[in-house]
Amino acid sequence: MHLLRLLVITWLSLGGLSWAYIDFEAIRKIGNWTAEARGRIVGEGKVVGGGGGEFGGFDGGGVGQSVLGDLGGGGGDDGEEVEDTITASLQILCSDLLSQLEKPAPLKPSPTPPCTTITSEYHTFLASTARLISSIATRQARYQWDAESSVHAKLAWLQRLWASRKGNSNERSFIEQQLALYNPTRCFGKNEVLRRGVEVVELVNDVIDEFR
């Protein structure tokens, strides 16, 4: 993984960050905002096959697949309406994520929950992210928007927030801030948080590549 190697080199060049702008409460908030974004996209459509499954290696958590007629979100089947819904949902999510990434560095670290809580909330956050990306990928496969689509632009913004230092005024990507938050806890395997973050970025990139 070229991106993984690049992030490892970047991390080592910094000597590891001794602080994080985000805290455990921020991860909970971002996970909730991500789930809400997906909820706006899928609307109240009928759900079938609630047996779970995985997308990109993340647990699907029992979320079923919307039937084809309900792909529009909000019950519609209009490609422009679906595009507008996804665009607005990503705009809200990215704006909220940016607000967390640009918080000033805390004067002291936030209290550290038990590892069972940390890992459970982290995996819930990842699963919400995977479900969101999956819901967008499904709709892109149906409507075949091109690179001029507003959805493409918002996905590119989400990718920058996760992977690029240039995405926020603190000049620390979301992945880097997660590393700074989680590495001191020793609750995860070696490079697990980094690897999972890279997997999310690659999932987003895969969807972006479908916009022709």
mmCIF file of C-alpha atoms in Angstrom:
data_model
loop_
_atom_site.group_PDB
_atom_site.id
_atom_site.type_symbol
_atom_site.label_atom_id
_atom_site.label_comp_id
_atom_site.label_asym_id
_atom_site.label_seq_id
_atom_site.Cartn_x
_atom_site.Cartn_y
_atom_site.Cartn_z
ATOM 1 C CA MET A 1 0.000 0.000 0.000
ATOM 2 C CA HIS A 2 1.690 3.171 -1.179
ATOM 3 C CA LEU A 3 -0.546 5.357 0.986
ATOM 4 C CA LEU A 4 0.148 3.230 4.060
ATOM 5 C CA ARG A 5 3.917 3.471 3.549
ATOM 6 C CA LEU A 6 3.659 7.222 3.037
ATOM 7 C CA LEU A 7 1.696 7.696 6.241
ATOM 8 C CA VAL A 8 4.096 5.498 8.219
ATOM 9 C CA ILE A 9 7.058 7.554 6.990
ATOM 10 C CA THR A 10 5.208 10.763 7.851
ATOM 11 C CA TRP A 11 4.363 9.467 11.304
ATOM 12 C CA LEU A 12 7.929 8.381 12.034
ATOM 13 C CA SER A 13 9.314 11.674 10.748
ATOM 14 C CA LEU A 14 7.220 13.425 13.385
ATOM 15 C CA GLY A 15 8.481 11.096 16.072
ATOM 16 C CA GLY A 16 4.832 10.366 16.835
ATOM 17 C CA LEU A 17 2.534 13.128 17.983
ATOM 18 C CA SER A 18 2.330 13.623 21.727
ATOM 19 C CA TRP A 19 -1.124 15.191 21.571
ATOM 20 C CA ALA A 20 -4.368 14.946 19.660
ATOM 21 C CA TYR A 21 -6.837 17.672 18.810
ATOM 22 C CA ILE A 22 -9.682 15.178 18.777
ATOM 23 C CA ASP A 23 -10.711 13.188 21.833
ATOM 24 C CA PHE A 24 -12.823 10.112 22.516
ATOM 25 C CA GLU A 25 -16.003 12.169 22.675
ATOM 26 C CA ALA A 26 -15.216 13.562 19.218
ATOM 27 C CA ILE A 27 -14.957 10.035 17.817
ATOM 28 C CA ARG A 28 -18.397 9.252 19.251
ATOM 29 C CA LYS A 29 -19.805 12.421 17.701
ATOM 30 C CA ILE A 30 -18.239 11.758 14.305
ATOM 31 C CA GLY A 31 -19.568 8.197 14.346
ATOM 32 C CA ASN A 32 -23.069 9.478 15.104
ATOM 33 C CA TRP A 33 -22.843 12.155 12.412
ATOM 34 C CA THR A 34 -21.697 9.519 9.917
ATOM 35 C CA ALA A 35 -24.645 7.277 10.784
ATOM 36 C CA GLU A 36 -26.993 10.254 10.414
ATOM 37 C CA ALA A 37 -25.525 11.041 6.984
ATOM 38 C CA ARG A 38 -26.204 7.494 5.835
ATOM 39 C CA GLY A 39 -29.718 7.699 7.295
ATOM 40 C CA ARG A 40 -30.473 10.771 5.200
ATOM 41 C CA ILE A 41 -29.183 9.004 2.097
ATOM 42 C CA VAL A 42 -31.095 5.745 2.498
ATOM 43 C CA GLY A 43 -34.253 7.488 3.730
ATOM 44 C CA GLU A 44 -37.103 5.303 4.920
ATOM 45 C CA GLY A 45 -36.664 2.710 2.183
ATOM 46 C CA LYS A 46 -37.602 -0.887 2.845
ATOM 47 C CA VAL A 47 -34.656 -2.963 4.022
ATOM 48 C CA VAL A 48 -34.190 -6.612 3.154
ATOM 49 C CA GLY A 49 -31.587 -9.165 4.150
ATOM 50 C CA GLY A 50 -30.786 -7.869 7.622
ATOM 51 C CA GLY A 51 -28.300 -10.628 8.311
ATOM 52 C CA GLY A 52 -25.272 -8.359 8.311
ATOM 53 C CA GLY A 53 -22.189 -8.758 6.169
ATOM 54 C CA GLU A 54 -19.081 -6.751 5.466
ATOM 55 C CA PHE A 55 -17.995 -3.915 3.234
ATOM 56 C CA GLY A 56 -14.284 -3.358 2.795
ATOM 57 C CA GLY A 57 -13.481 -5.604 5.750
ATOM 58 C CA PHE A 58 -15.661 -3.699 8.223
ATOM 59 C CA ASP A 59 -18.536 -5.384 9.999
ATOM 60 C CA GLY A 60 -21.852 -4.431 8.448
ATOM 61 C CA GLY A 61 -23.519 -4.662 11.837
ATOM 62 C CA GLY A 62 -26.722 -6.274 10.598
ATOM 63 C CA VAL A 63 -27.570 -3.510 8.151
ATOM 64 C CA GLY A 64 -29.481 -4.907 5.198
ATOM 65 C CA GLN A 65 -29.451 -3.894 1.557
ATOM 66 C CA SER A 66 -32.077 -1.411 0.371
ATOM 67 C CA VAL A 67 -34.247 -2.822 -2.382
ATOM 68 C CA LEU A 68 -33.660 -1.325 -5.806
ATOM 69 C CA GLY A 69 -36.820 0.736 -5.836
ATOM 70 C CA ASP A 70 -35.823 2.493 -2.615
ATOM 71 C CA LEU A 71 -32.307 3.492 -3.605
ATOM 72 C CA GLY A 72 -33.281 7.103 -3.998
ATOM 73 C CA GLY A 73 -33.356 8.019 -0.339
ATOM 74 C CA GLY A 74 -36.549 9.553 0.954
ATOM 75 C CA GLY A 75 -38.501 7.139 -1.243
ATOM 76 C CA GLY A 76 -37.698 8.748 -4.601
ATOM 77 C CA ASP A 77 -36.119 7.325 -7.729
ATOM 78 C CA ASP A 78 -34.928 10.597 -9.270
ATOM 79 C CA GLY A 79 -31.175 10.627 -9.934
ATOM 80 C CA GLU A 80 -30.894 14.375 -9.404
ATOM 81 C CA GLU A 81 -32.783 14.187 -6.121
ATOM 82 C CA VAL A 82 -30.539 11.367 -4.929
ATOM 83 C CA GLU A 83 -27.459 13.331 -5.969
ATOM 84 C CA ASP A 84 -28.671 16.385 -4.052
ATOM 85 C CA THR A 85 -29.399 14.296 -0.954
ATOM 86 C CA ILE A 86 -25.946 12.696 -0.936
ATOM 87 C CA THR A 87 -24.262 16.041 -1.594
ATOM 88 C CA ALA A 88 -26.082 17.727 1.284
ATOM 89 C CA SER A 89 -25.388 14.801 3.624
ATOM 90 C CA LEU A 90 -21.662 14.835 2.845
ATOM 91 C CA GLN A 91 -21.546 18.625 3.162
ATOM 92 C CA ILE A 92 -22.948 18.417 6.688
ATOM 93 C CA LEU A 93 -20.681 15.520 7.667
ATOM 94 C CA CYS A 94 -17.504 17.082 6.275
ATOM 95 C CA SER A 95 -18.281 20.444 7.874
ATOM 96 C CA ASP A 96 -18.815 18.782 11.249
ATOM 97 C CA LEU A 97 -15.650 16.699 10.873
ATOM 98 C CA LEU A 98 -13.665 19.797 9.924
ATOM 99 C CA SER A 99 -14.905 21.586 13.040
ATOM 100 C CA GLN A 100 -13.467 18.771 15.167
ATOM 101 C CA LEU A 101 -10.143 18.675 13.321
ATOM 102 C CA GLU A 102 -9.679 22.415 13.765
ATOM 103 C CA LYS A 103 -10.245 22.516 17.495
ATOM 104 C CA PRO A 104 -7.293 23.954 19.432
ATOM 105 C CA ALA A 105 -4.987 21.507 21.156
ATOM 106 C CA PRO A 106 -6.289 20.669 24.643
ATOM 107 C CA LEU A 107 -4.398 21.952 27.664
ATOM 108 C CA LYS A 108 -4.443 18.447 29.113
ATOM 109 C CA PRO A 109 -5.385 15.022 27.723
ATOM 110 C CA SER A 110 -8.972 13.877 28.079
ATOM 111 C CA PRO A 111 -9.665 11.000 30.496
ATOM 112 C CA THR A 112 -8.917 7.625 28.933
ATOM 113 C CA PRO A 113 -11.799 5.107 29.038
ATOM 114 C CA PRO A 114 -11.173 1.373 29.488
ATOM 115 C CA CYS A 115 -9.815 -0.442 26.430
ATOM 116 C CA THR A 116 -13.074 -2.343 25.990
ATOM 117 C CA THR A 117 -14.922 0.959 25.608
ATOM 118 C CA ILE A 118 -12.272 2.484 23.353
ATOM 119 C CA THR A 119 -12.154 -0.449 20.936
ATOM 120 C CA SER A 120 -15.934 -0.910 20.885
ATOM 121 C CA GLU A 121 -16.584 2.748 20.069
ATOM 122 C CA TYR A 122 -13.793 2.790 17.493
ATOM 123 C CA HIS A 123 -15.157 -0.226 15.643
ATOM 124 C CA THR A 124 -18.686 1.225 15.767
ATOM 125 C CA PHE A 125 -17.319 4.420 14.234
ATOM 126 C CA LEU A 126 -15.530 2.448 11.489
ATOM 127 C CA ALA A 127 -18.627 0.386 10.718
ATOM 128 C CA SER A 128 -20.725 3.555 10.385
ATOM 129 C CA THR A 129 -18.151 4.953 7.983
ATOM 130 C CA ALA A 130 -18.128 1.770 5.892
ATOM 131 C CA ARG A 131 -21.934 1.726 5.705
ATOM 132 C CA LEU A 132 -21.977 5.327 4.522
ATOM 133 C CA ILE A 133 -19.425 4.680 1.790
ATOM 134 C CA SER A 134 -21.293 1.532 0.757
ATOM 135 C CA SER A 135 -24.584 3.424 0.451
ATOM 136 C CA ILE A 136 -22.934 5.993 -1.823
ATOM 137 C CA ALA A 137 -21.164 3.317 -3.893
ATOM 138 C CA THR A 138 -24.483 1.530 -4.457
ATOM 139 C CA ARG A 139 -26.132 4.692 -5.744
ATOM 140 C CA GLN A 140 -23.176 5.638 -7.917
ATOM 141 C CA ALA A 141 -23.340 2.181 -9.506
ATOM 142 C CA ARG A 142 -26.974 2.810 -10.371
ATOM 143 C CA TYR A 143 -26.934 6.436 -11.503
ATOM 144 C CA GLN A 144 -23.417 6.600 -12.984
ATOM 145 C CA TRP A 145 -22.661 10.241 -12.163
ATOM 146 C CA ASP A 146 -19.582 11.724 -13.814
ATOM 147 C CA ALA A 147 -16.621 13.604 -12.353
ATOM 148 C CA GLU A 148 -18.528 16.900 -12.597
ATOM 149 C CA SER A 149 -21.028 15.645 -10.036
ATOM 150 C CA SER A 150 -21.301 17.466 -6.726
ATOM 151 C CA VAL A 151 -21.125 14.053 -5.030
ATOM 152 C CA HIS A 152 -17.652 13.561 -6.514
ATOM 153 C CA ALA A 153 -16.533 16.901 -5.075
ATOM 154 C CA LYS A 154 -17.835 16.110 -1.587
ATOM 155 C CA LEU A 155 -16.238 12.655 -1.592
ATOM 156 C CA ALA A 156 -12.946 14.296 -2.548
ATOM 157 C CA TRP A 157 -13.364 16.643 0.430
ATOM 158 C CA LEU A 158 -14.015 13.698 2.754
ATOM 159 C CA GLN A 159 -10.905 11.981 1.408
ATOM 160 C CA ARG A 160 -8.786 15.103 2.022
ATOM 161 C CA LEU A 161 -10.014 15.421 5.596
ATOM 162 C CA TRP A 162 -9.041 11.839 6.325
ATOM 163 C CA ALA A 163 -5.704 11.742 4.501
ATOM 164 C CA SER A 164 -4.297 15.232 3.965
ATOM 165 C CA ARG A 165 -2.752 17.756 6.315
ATOM 166 C CA LYS A 166 -3.903 20.495 3.982
ATOM 167 C CA GLY A 167 -7.523 19.735 4.780
ATOM 168 C CA ASN A 168 -7.591 21.729 8.033
ATOM 169 C CA SER A 169 -5.854 24.635 9.730
ATOM 170 C CA ASN A 170 -4.137 22.416 12.327
ATOM 171 C CA GLU A 171 -2.304 20.617 9.506
ATOM 172 C CA ARG A 172 -2.967 17.163 10.897
ATOM 173 C CA SER A 173 -5.028 14.696 8.888
ATOM 174 C CA PHE A 174 -7.873 12.837 10.555
ATOM 175 C CA ILE A 175 -5.806 9.654 10.383
ATOM 176 C CA GLU A 176 -2.872 11.346 12.124
ATOM 177 C CA GLN A 177 -5.131 12.703 14.829
ATOM 178 C CA GLN A 178 -6.580 9.234 15.392
ATOM 179 C CA LEU A 179 -3.054 7.857 15.743
ATOM 180 C CA ALA A 180 -2.184 10.525 18.285
ATOM 181 C CA LEU A 181 -5.335 9.711 20.243
ATOM 182 C CA TYR A 182 -5.202 5.914 20.152
ATOM 183 C CA ASN A 183 -1.527 4.948 20.127
ATOM 184 C CA PRO A 184 -0.864 5.939 23.763
ATOM 185 C CA THR A 185 -3.772 3.744 24.923
ATOM 186 C CA ARG A 186 -2.084 0.526 23.717
ATOM 187 C CA CYS A 187 -5.569 -0.860 23.094
ATOM 188 C CA PHE A 188 -4.874 -1.847 19.478
ATOM 189 C CA GLY A 189 -2.463 -4.071 17.605
ATOM 190 C CA LYS A 190 0.603 -2.656 15.898
ATOM 191 C CA ASN A 191 -0.406 -0.204 13.147
ATOM 192 C CA GLU A 192 -4.062 -1.310 13.398
ATOM 193 C CA VAL A 193 -5.458 2.222 13.592
ATOM 194 C CA LEU A 194 -3.196 3.376 10.769
ATOM 195 C CA ARG A 195 -4.128 0.384 8.617
ATOM 196 C CA ARG A 196 -7.847 0.855 9.219
ATOM 197 C CA GLY A 197 -7.613 4.544 8.417
ATOM 198 C CA VAL A 198 -5.845 3.801 5.153
ATOM 199 C CA GLU A 199 -8.519 1.216 4.300
ATOM 200 C CA VAL A 200 -11.224 3.862 4.731
ATOM 201 C CA VAL A 201 -9.366 6.259 2.433
ATOM 202 C CA GLU A 202 -8.933 3.520 -0.152
ATOM 203 C CA LEU A 203 -12.657 2.719 0.006
ATOM 204 C CA VAL A 204 -13.449 6.369 -0.654
ATOM 205 C CA ASN A 205 -10.901 6.452 -3.477
ATOM 206 C CA ASP A 206 -12.485 3.375 -5.053
ATOM 207 C CA VAL A 207 -15.859 5.136 -5.158
ATOM 208 C CA ILE A 208 -14.303 8.354 -6.490
ATOM 209 C CA ASP A 209 -12.693 6.359 -9.308
ATOM 210 C CA GLU A 210 -16.151 5.254 -10.473
ATOM 211 C CA PHE A 211 -17.046 8.832 -11.452
ATOM 212 C CA ARG A 212 -16.099 8.994 -15.139
#
